[in-house]
């Protein structure tokens, strides 16, 4: 999701790659001048002194100039203003200039080898807390310091998220982009620690801006306007919860939509249909997580989802202690692509029972990086310790559901007593824990000579090798 671009001014290139200390002399024998001195006496520096002038396009080099000026600051007093000016210039620039900056900024400010060697020597001699702090400071990437300084700007955190969204839109195979991405992701992992986030229920009386964001960010089952949203958040048997950051209180980071039901649903229309029977919350036995949305691509890799589900389960158990089952009704977004490759493009979609068996094989046996499930949603829920419970055909008749998965959806069950064991099975043993119903689907699709008496593979249990 793109962040709004805003505007006001800034910068020009000078100085060394370290961004600290004097880098140039002025005239013959005058005092040595820092990148900040050079910047403030440049044409772009004049713009900095006249904030309010409409922003203009800049090059990646101009952005590097301003970044170097930020790193040259001795104190923090000017930091917020200069950081704000940087973002004004950055956001007024076109994507090519922004990505030029992002590709170069990490390499433009290499680690200070001399300072690291000195700190290592001091640690070897003293091994005290002061030496440890000095070593940590010396090994910190200058671009990590730049990220902290940029966070001083108004809405700095959100604007840095927008910067990472620009970065992720580029070719991460580029060494400079990948290095700066690691620095950004590391900073976000600290700033967006689940312990710092606020869990809030989103209801029909929530602020309009929050409700607008829910409509905007819903990517699993599209919300068709305000009436559709109202059916998701207002009824007594529906819930919506989101994580919010203190600096972004009207903008959810991730949210989950929950349906209270009396049984596991086998199709999404059972949950989001306009006409349906209400379930009294005190009579419900199941809490169904039917849509989980990470709202900002710039926070990719930050593990909100598992914390969100566990927190929401805790809230619901406290409010409705009679709930027995916590489960999902989830899409299988990579299934159609995998099936086309497995069967060959142009092959007809198999009938429902065969389709379910193929989907089960895809979810359990198709492997991706690190031997983990290929399907992103399966990887998420199974990695959180859920069990693959059921596979349904004709469950999502929307255009998106047909295109991505030929209408297949699945239930993952979060059995609180088994979560840790299931997680261990997947991550350490490479196995996916399934129900007997899913195991039966897998066995139906196997060659007859692979089966033994009783219809089960020798040694087969409900945990299936991934």
PDB file of N, CA and C in Angstrom, residues 39-42 44-51:
ATOM      1  N   UNK A  39      25.803  22.110   2.605  1.00  0.00           N
ATOM      2  CA  UNK A  39      24.400  22.022   2.217  1.00  0.00           C
ATOM      3  C   UNK A  39      23.695  23.353   2.450  1.00  0.00           C
ATOM      4  N   UNK A  40      23.875  23.936   3.633  1.00  0.00           N
ATOM      5  CA  UNK A  40      23.129  25.138   3.984  1.00  0.00           C
ATOM      6  C   UNK A  40      23.558  26.336   3.143  1.00  0.00           C
ATOM      7  N   UNK A  41      24.738  26.283   2.523  1.00  0.00           N
ATOM      8  CA  UNK A  41      25.168  27.376   1.665  1.00  0.00           C
ATOM      9  C   UNK A  41      24.910  27.098   0.186  1.00  0.00           C
ATOM     10  N   UNK A  42      24.237  25.970  -0.081  1.00  0.00           N
ATOM     11  CA  UNK A  42      23.900  25.636  -1.462  1.00  0.00           C
ATOM     12  C   UNK A  42      22.524  26.180  -1.819  1.00  0.00           C
ATOM     13  N   UNK A  44      19.924  24.413  -2.555  1.00  0.00           N
ATOM     14  CA  UNK A  44      18.911  23.675  -1.819  1.00  0.00           C
ATOM     15  C   UNK A  44      18.890  24.075  -0.354  1.00  0.00           C
ATOM     16  N   UNK A  45      20.038  24.503   0.169  1.00  0.00           N
ATOM     17  CA  UNK A  45      20.064  24.981   1.542  1.00  0.00           C
ATOM     18  C   UNK A  45      19.194  26.207   1.717  1.00  0.00           C
ATOM     19  N   UNK A  46      19.171  27.079   0.717  1.00  0.00           N
ATOM     20  CA  UNK A  46      18.293  28.249   0.791  1.00  0.00           C
ATOM     21  C   UNK A  46      16.832  27.835   0.874  1.00  0.00           C
ATOM     22  N   UNK A  47      16.509  26.756   0.172  1.00  0.00           N
ATOM     23  CA  UNK A  47      15.138  26.262   0.255  1.00  0.00           C
ATOM     24  C   UNK A  47      14.826  25.769   1.666  1.00  0.00           C
ATOM     25  N   UNK A  48      15.816  25.166   2.303  1.00  0.00           N
ATOM     26  CA  UNK A  48      15.614  24.707   3.675  1.00  0.00           C
ATOM     27  C   UNK A  48      15.291  25.871   4.602  1.00  0.00           C
ATOM     28  N   UNK A  49      15.863  27.028   4.317  1.00  0.00           N
ATOM     29  CA  UNK A  49      15.626  28.185   5.171  1.00  0.00           C
ATOM     30  C   UNK A  49      14.328  28.893   4.823  1.00  0.00           C
ATOM     31  N   UNK A  50      13.667  28.391   3.818  1.00  0.00           N
ATOM     32  CA  UNK A  50      12.398  29.000   3.400  1.00  0.00           C
ATOM     33  C   UNK A  50      11.330  27.914   3.257  1.00  0.00           C
ATOM     34  N   UNK A  51      11.193  27.121   4.328  1.00  0.00           N
ATOM     35  CA  UNK A  51      10.205  26.052   4.295  1.00  0.00           C
ATOM     36  C   UNK A  51       8.834  26.659   3.984  1.00  0.00           C
TER      37      UNK A  51
END
